[in-house]
Amino acid sequence: MRLNELLEILGIDEPDEFEYFENFADLVESDEDIPEETLAELFNHTDPETVSEIIEQYFDDIMTPLTEGHSDIYALLDTIKHVLVALMLEDDDDSSVARFCEELHKFHVWYSFESAVECSDITGEDSKVLPLRDAITVMRMEKLENEERTYDFSDALDYEIDDYVLDLAGESRDRRMEDVSEDFMDNGYVYDDEMKME
């Protein structure tokens, strides 16, 4: 796939127009296999801060249906979110975008194609296996349709993350939490006994 074909899928004319939630959703939910090289052509010309914010918004959105009773897959997605954000914001060398695109490609393939979630109705008779992307869509629809299904995410938890990338994500998360804390205090808030963690 060439860059112009990817831009067409995303509904934009130039890479620097990649700045909306829908752009990232269209990318990671695409039925097309998007090569790392094409992703690099795109993300070499995007704004890292904007893309990192979009990534956080997207993951927070897809994780919402998983907040009750699905802690393992929720925790995995939260880790992947921080990994992608950390790699997007990393600026140590010229290979940072390449590492981001490698991890994003891996996530896309797993999320939209290779992950396996067993979805069953409450009788257990109507059961099907879906990629995580589609299982989350079914979970959203179930709330609208007032139906109840069970979900087994155990086979979708096989996702390897390099130790270096995990460390980088941890450092990035710590820095961002410190920034939030500083902003909180800069706005005139002070800690008192009621705000202390038990």
PDB file of C-alpha atoms in Angstrom:
ATOM      1  CA  MET A   1       0.000   0.000   0.000  1.00  0.00           C
ATOM      2  CA  ARG A   2       1.325   3.429  -0.961  1.00  0.00           C
ATOM      3  CA  LEU A   3       0.946   6.604   1.082  1.00  0.00           C
ATOM      4  CA  ASN A   4      -1.658   8.078  -1.271  1.00  0.00           C
ATOM      5  CA  GLU A   5      -3.807   4.960  -0.817  1.00  0.00           C
ATOM      6  CA  LEU A   6      -3.546   5.252   2.972  1.00  0.00           C
ATOM      7  CA  LEU A   7      -4.464   8.934   2.846  1.00  0.00           C
ATOM      8  CA  GLU A   8      -7.541   8.005   0.831  1.00  0.00           C
ATOM      9  CA  ILE A   9      -8.574   5.476   3.492  1.00  0.00           C
ATOM     10  CA  LEU A  10      -8.116   8.156   6.154  1.00  0.00           C
ATOM     11  CA  GLY A  11     -10.028  10.762   4.141  1.00  0.00           C
ATOM     12  CA  ILE A  12      -7.218  13.318   4.165  1.00  0.00           C
ATOM     13  CA  ASP A  13      -5.047  14.883   1.470  1.00  0.00           C
ATOM     14  CA  GLU A  14      -1.761  15.376   3.350  1.00  0.00           C
ATOM     15  CA  PRO A  15      -0.121  13.663   6.353  1.00  0.00           C
ATOM     16  CA  ASP A  16      -0.213  16.848   8.446  1.00  0.00           C
ATOM     17  CA  GLU A  17      -4.024  16.682   8.297  1.00  0.00           C
ATOM     18  CA  PHE A  18      -3.897  13.598  10.555  1.00  0.00           C
ATOM     19  CA  GLU A  19      -5.251  15.372  13.626  1.00  0.00           C
ATOM     20  CA  TYR A  20      -8.627  13.889  14.538  1.00  0.00           C
ATOM     21  CA  PHE A  21      -9.909  10.912  16.550  1.00  0.00           C
ATOM     22  CA  GLU A  22     -11.549   9.528  13.404  1.00  0.00           C
ATOM     23  CA  ASN A  23      -8.210   9.473  11.566  1.00  0.00           C
ATOM     24  CA  PHE A  24      -6.665   7.131  14.103  1.00  0.00           C
ATOM     25  CA  ALA A  25      -9.825   5.015  14.304  1.00  0.00           C
ATOM     26  CA  ASP A  26      -9.905   4.609  10.524  1.00  0.00           C
ATOM     27  CA  LEU A  27      -6.270   3.527  10.581  1.00  0.00           C
ATOM     28  CA  VAL A  28      -6.320   0.889  13.333  1.00  0.00           C
ATOM     29  CA  GLU A  29      -9.771  -0.414  12.391  1.00  0.00           C
ATOM     30  CA  SER A  30      -8.923  -0.729   8.693  1.00  0.00           C
ATOM     31  CA  ASP A  31      -9.416  -4.094   6.975  1.00  0.00           C
ATOM     32  CA  GLU A  32      -6.260  -3.398   4.959  1.00  0.00           C
ATOM     33  CA  ASP A  33      -2.781  -4.495   5.997  1.00  0.00           C
ATOM     34  CA  ILE A  34      -0.837  -1.231   6.200  1.00  0.00           C
ATOM     35  CA  PRO A  35       2.953  -1.706   5.904  1.00  0.00           C
ATOM     36  CA  GLU A  36       5.263  -0.150   8.483  1.00  0.00           C
ATOM     37  CA  GLU A  37       7.032   1.768   5.705  1.00  0.00           C
ATOM     38  CA  THR A  38       3.785   3.468   4.680  1.00  0.00           C
ATOM     39  CA  LEU A  39       2.988   4.278   8.296  1.00  0.00           C
ATOM     40  CA  ALA A  40       6.429   5.861   8.602  1.00  0.00           C
ATOM     41  CA  GLU A  41       5.771   8.030   5.537  1.00  0.00           C
ATOM     42  CA  LEU A  42       2.624   9.245   7.277  1.00  0.00           C
ATOM     43  CA  PHE A  43       3.935   9.798  10.811  1.00  0.00           C
ATOM     44  CA  ASN A  44       7.166  11.450   9.734  1.00  0.00           C
ATOM     45  CA  HIS A  45       4.974  14.434   8.828  1.00  0.00           C
ATOM     46  CA  THR A  46       2.493  14.575  11.708  1.00  0.00           C
ATOM     47  CA  ASP A  47       2.566  16.525  14.983  1.00  0.00           C
ATOM     48  CA  PRO A  48       3.651  14.178  17.817  1.00  0.00           C
ATOM     49  CA  GLU A  49       1.676  15.983  20.527  1.00  0.00           C
ATOM     50  CA  THR A  50      -1.518  15.921  18.466  1.00  0.00           C
ATOM     51  CA  VAL A  51      -1.109  12.250  17.563  1.00  0.00           C
ATOM     52  CA  SER A  52      -0.387  11.274  21.177  1.00  0.00           C
ATOM     53  CA  GLU A  53      -3.569  13.017  22.318  1.00  0.00           C
ATOM     54  CA  ILE A  54      -5.585  11.224  19.635  1.00  0.00           C
ATOM     55  CA  ILE A  55      -4.118   7.872  20.707  1.00  0.00           C
ATOM     56  CA  GLU A  56      -5.110   8.495  24.332  1.00  0.00           C
ATOM     57  CA  GLN A  57      -8.627   9.532  23.307  1.00  0.00           C
ATOM     58  CA  TYR A  58      -9.075   6.467  21.120  1.00  0.00           C
ATOM     59  CA  PHE A  59      -7.880   3.977  23.711  1.00  0.00           C
ATOM     60  CA  ASP A  60      -9.906   5.583  26.493  1.00  0.00           C
ATOM     61  CA  ASP A  61     -12.951   5.252  24.233  1.00  0.00           C
ATOM     62  CA  ILE A  62     -12.507   1.574  23.333  1.00  0.00           C
ATOM     63  CA  MET A  63     -11.644   0.684  26.927  1.00  0.00           C
ATOM     64  CA  THR A  64     -14.890   2.142  28.296  1.00  0.00           C
ATOM     65  CA  PRO A  65     -16.997  -1.021  27.704  1.00  0.00           C
ATOM     66  CA  LEU A  66     -14.291  -3.077  29.433  1.00  0.00           C
ATOM     67  CA  THR A  67     -14.331  -1.284  32.779  1.00  0.00           C
ATOM     68  CA  GLU A  68     -16.575  -3.872  34.451  1.00  0.00           C
ATOM     69  CA  GLY A  69     -15.319  -7.420  34.840  1.00  0.00           C
ATOM     70  CA  HIS A  70     -12.643  -7.405  32.127  1.00  0.00           C
ATOM     71  CA  SER A  71      -9.614  -6.165  34.041  1.00  0.00           C
ATOM     72  CA  ASP A  72      -6.991  -8.248  32.174  1.00  0.00           C
ATOM     73  CA  ILE A  73      -7.770  -6.988  28.678  1.00  0.00           C
ATOM     74  CA  TYR A  74      -8.353  -3.480  30.073  1.00  0.00           C
ATOM     75  CA  ALA A  75      -4.901  -3.474  31.669  1.00  0.00           C
ATOM     76  CA  LEU A  76      -3.296  -4.757  28.458  1.00  0.00           C
ATOM     77  CA  LEU A  77      -4.909  -2.032  26.346  1.00  0.00           C
ATOM     78  CA  ASP A  78      -3.888   0.581  28.896  1.00  0.00           C
ATOM     79  CA  THR A  79      -0.280  -0.618  28.626  1.00  0.00           C
ATOM     80  CA  ILE A  80      -0.389  -0.556  24.822  1.00  0.00           C
ATOM     81  CA  LYS A  81      -1.788   2.971  24.950  1.00  0.00           C
ATOM     82  CA  HIS A  82       1.109   4.192  27.081  1.00  0.00           C
ATOM     83  CA  VAL A  83       3.605   2.373  24.861  1.00  0.00           C
ATOM     84  CA  LEU A  84       2.314   4.054  21.703  1.00  0.00           C
ATOM     85  CA  VAL A  85       2.169   7.474  23.349  1.00  0.00           C
ATOM     86  CA  ALA A  86       5.704   7.120  24.702  1.00  0.00           C
ATOM     87  CA  LEU A  87       7.078   6.051  21.324  1.00  0.00           C
ATOM     88  CA  MET A  88       5.290   8.868  19.522  1.00  0.00           C
ATOM     89  CA  LEU A  89       6.740  11.449  21.913  1.00  0.00           C
ATOM     90  CA  GLU A  90      10.234   9.948  21.993  1.00  0.00           C
ATOM     91  CA  ASP A  91      12.740  12.193  20.227  1.00  0.00           C
ATOM     92  CA  ASP A  92      16.092  10.652  21.134  1.00  0.00           C
ATOM     93  CA  ASP A  93      17.055   9.667  17.584  1.00  0.00           C
ATOM     94  CA  ASP A  94      15.835   9.332  14.025  1.00  0.00           C
ATOM     95  CA  SER A  95      14.603   5.784  14.595  1.00  0.00           C
ATOM     96  CA  SER A  96      11.857   6.768  17.061  1.00  0.00           C
ATOM     97  CA  VAL A  97       9.185   7.048  14.349  1.00  0.00           C
ATOM     98  CA  ALA A  98      10.231   3.665  12.974  1.00  0.00           C
ATOM     99  CA  ARG A  99       9.823   2.083  16.420  1.00  0.00           C
ATOM    100  CA  PHE A 100       6.419   3.729  16.808  1.00  0.00           C
ATOM    101  CA  CYS A 101       5.275   2.446  13.411  1.00  0.00           C
ATOM    102  CA  GLU A 102       6.515  -1.061  14.200  1.00  0.00           C
ATOM    103  CA  GLU A 103       4.489  -1.131  17.419  1.00  0.00           C
ATOM    104  CA  LEU A 104       1.442   0.474  15.778  1.00  0.00           C
ATOM    105  CA  HIS A 105       1.537  -2.072  12.940  1.00  0.00           C
ATOM    106  CA  LYS A 106       1.720  -4.897  15.484  1.00  0.00           C
ATOM    107  CA  PHE A 107      -1.238  -3.452  17.387  1.00  0.00           C
ATOM    108  CA  HIS A 108      -3.325  -3.028  14.215  1.00  0.00           C
ATOM    109  CA  VAL A 109      -2.736  -6.621  13.088  1.00  0.00           C
ATOM    110  CA  TRP A 110      -3.533  -7.992  16.544  1.00  0.00           C
ATOM    111  CA  TYR A 111      -6.490  -5.717  17.250  1.00  0.00           C
ATOM    112  CA  SER A 112      -8.282  -6.047  13.911  1.00  0.00           C
ATOM    113  CA  PHE A 113      -7.254  -9.509  12.714  1.00  0.00           C
ATOM    114  CA  GLU A 114      -5.389 -11.913  14.985  1.00  0.00           C
ATOM    115  CA  SER A 115      -6.875 -11.434  18.477  1.00  0.00           C
ATOM    116  CA  ALA A 116      -9.620 -13.889  19.369  1.00  0.00           C
ATOM    117  CA  VAL A 117     -12.563 -13.105  21.656  1.00  0.00           C
ATOM    118  CA  GLU A 118     -15.326 -15.655  22.168  1.00  0.00           C
ATOM    119  CA  CYS A 119     -18.736 -13.961  22.277  1.00  0.00           C
ATOM    120  CA  SER A 120     -21.780 -15.954  23.373  1.00  0.00           C
ATOM    121  CA  ASP A 121     -25.388 -15.215  24.155  1.00  0.00           C
ATOM    122  CA  ILE A 122     -26.624 -16.052  27.650  1.00  0.00           C
ATOM    123  CA  THR A 123     -27.790 -19.525  26.514  1.00  0.00           C
ATOM    124  CA  GLY A 124     -24.346 -20.357  25.164  1.00  0.00           C
ATOM    125  CA  GLU A 125     -25.866 -21.656  21.932  1.00  0.00           C
ATOM    126  CA  ASP A 126     -24.982 -18.676  19.730  1.00  0.00           C
ATOM    127  CA  SER A 127     -21.219 -18.415  20.044  1.00  0.00           C
ATOM    128  CA  LYS A 128     -18.674 -16.844  17.701  1.00  0.00           C
ATOM    129  CA  VAL A 129     -15.037 -15.816  17.786  1.00  0.00           C
ATOM    130  CA  LEU A 130     -14.254 -12.231  16.812  1.00  0.00           C
ATOM    131  CA  PRO A 131     -11.156 -10.022  16.741  1.00  0.00           C
ATOM    132  CA  LEU A 132     -11.037  -7.584  19.643  1.00  0.00           C
ATOM    133  CA  ARG A 133     -12.024  -4.692  17.360  1.00  0.00           C
ATOM    134  CA  ASP A 134     -15.321  -6.395  16.479  1.00  0.00           C
ATOM    135  CA  ALA A 135     -15.959  -7.745  19.975  1.00  0.00           C
ATOM    136  CA  ILE A 136     -15.836  -4.221  21.401  1.00  0.00           C
ATOM    137  CA  THR A 137     -18.295  -3.089  18.711  1.00  0.00           C
ATOM    138  CA  VAL A 138     -20.648  -5.931  19.710  1.00  0.00           C
ATOM    139  CA  MET A 139     -20.352  -4.887  23.358  1.00  0.00           C
ATOM    140  CA  ARG A 140     -21.407  -1.352  22.436  1.00  0.00           C
ATOM    141  CA  MET A 141     -24.352  -2.605  20.362  1.00  0.00           C
ATOM    142  CA  GLU A 142     -25.503  -4.918  23.136  1.00  0.00           C
ATOM    143  CA  LYS A 143     -26.103  -1.932  25.411  1.00  0.00           C
ATOM    144  CA  LEU A 144     -28.195  -0.223  22.723  1.00  0.00           C
ATOM    145  CA  GLU A 145     -30.156  -3.387  21.919  1.00  0.00           C
ATOM    146  CA  ASN A 146     -30.685  -4.394  25.550  1.00  0.00           C
ATOM    147  CA  GLU A 147     -29.132  -7.792  24.938  1.00  0.00           C
ATOM    148  CA  GLU A 148     -26.750  -9.677  27.162  1.00  0.00           C
ATOM    149  CA  ARG A 149     -23.692 -11.653  26.046  1.00  0.00           C
ATOM    150  CA  THR A 150     -20.648 -13.143  27.689  1.00  0.00           C
ATOM    151  CA  TYR A 151     -17.107 -12.488  26.498  1.00  0.00           C
ATOM    152  CA  ASP A 152     -13.994 -14.583  26.930  1.00  0.00           C
ATOM    153  CA  PHE A 153     -10.878 -12.471  26.340  1.00  0.00           C
ATOM    154  CA  SER A 154      -8.365 -15.085  27.522  1.00  0.00           C
ATOM    155  CA  ASP A 155      -7.160 -15.922  24.004  1.00  0.00           C
ATOM    156  CA  ALA A 156      -6.725 -12.226  23.194  1.00  0.00           C
ATOM    157  CA  LEU A 157      -4.161 -11.602  25.921  1.00  0.00           C
ATOM    158  CA  ASP A 158      -1.197 -12.981  23.967  1.00  0.00           C
ATOM    159  CA  TYR A 159       0.532  -9.718  23.102  1.00  0.00           C
ATOM    160  CA  GLU A 160       4.260  -9.325  23.564  1.00  0.00           C
ATOM    161  CA  ILE A 161       5.840  -5.963  24.363  1.00  0.00           C
ATOM    162  CA  ASP A 162       9.593  -5.451  24.390  1.00  0.00           C
ATOM    163  CA  ASP A 163      11.084  -4.680  27.820  1.00  0.00           C
ATOM    164  CA  TYR A 164      12.760  -1.523  26.518  1.00  0.00           C
ATOM    165  CA  VAL A 165       9.452  -0.208  25.224  1.00  0.00           C
ATOM    166  CA  LEU A 166       7.725  -1.069  28.501  1.00  0.00           C
ATOM    167  CA  ASP A 167      10.360   0.858  30.452  1.00  0.00           C
ATOM    168  CA  LEU A 168       9.986   3.810  28.113  1.00  0.00           C
ATOM    169  CA  ALA A 169       6.211   3.754  28.548  1.00  0.00           C
ATOM    170  CA  GLY A 170       6.573   3.658  32.337  1.00  0.00           C
ATOM    171  CA  GLU A 171       8.895   6.647  32.326  1.00  0.00           C
ATOM    172  CA  SER A 172       6.563   8.561  30.014  1.00  0.00           C
ATOM    173  CA  ARG A 173       3.545   7.796  32.196  1.00  0.00           C
ATOM    174  CA  ASP A 174       5.400   8.975  35.311  1.00  0.00           C
ATOM    175  CA  ARG A 175       6.397  12.232  33.592  1.00  0.00           C
ATOM    176  CA  ARG A 176       2.858  12.895  32.407  1.00  0.00           C
ATOM    177  CA  MET A 177       1.465  12.241  35.897  1.00  0.00           C
ATOM    178  CA  GLU A 178       4.004  14.690  37.315  1.00  0.00           C
ATOM    179  CA  ASP A 179       2.947  17.283  34.741  1.00  0.00           C
ATOM    180  CA  VAL A 180      -0.710  16.834  35.690  1.00  0.00           C
ATOM    181  CA  SER A 181       0.181  17.194  39.374  1.00  0.00           C
ATOM    182  CA  GLU A 182       2.141  20.381  38.686  1.00  0.00           C
ATOM    183  CA  ASP A 183      -0.733  21.847  36.651  1.00  0.00           C
ATOM    184  CA  PHE A 184      -3.098  20.976  39.478  1.00  0.00           C
ATOM    185  CA  MET A 185      -0.973  22.844  42.016  1.00  0.00           C
ATOM    186  CA  ASP A 186      -0.304  25.767  39.659  1.00  0.00           C
ATOM    187  CA  ASN A 187      -4.035  26.385  39.478  1.00  0.00           C
ATOM    188  CA  GLY A 188      -4.148  27.208  43.178  1.00  0.00           C
ATOM    189  CA  TYR A 189      -5.102  23.829  44.626  1.00  0.00           C
ATOM    190  CA  VAL A 190      -3.442  22.696  47.830  1.00  0.00           C
ATOM    191  CA  TYR A 191      -3.399  19.269  49.418  1.00  0.00           C
ATOM    192  CA  ASP A 192      -5.112  18.813  52.742  1.00  0.00           C
ATOM    193  CA  ASP A 193      -5.841  15.781  54.896  1.00  0.00           C
ATOM    194  CA  GLU A 194      -8.998  14.934  52.973  1.00  0.00           C
ATOM    195  CA  MET A 195      -7.059  14.694  49.695  1.00  0.00           C
ATOM    196  CA  LYS A 196      -4.372  12.373  50.997  1.00  0.00           C
ATOM    197  CA  MET A 197      -4.487   8.748  49.900  1.00  0.00           C
ATOM    198  CA  GLU A 198      -5.383   6.348  52.668  1.00  0.00           C
TER     199      GLU A 198
END
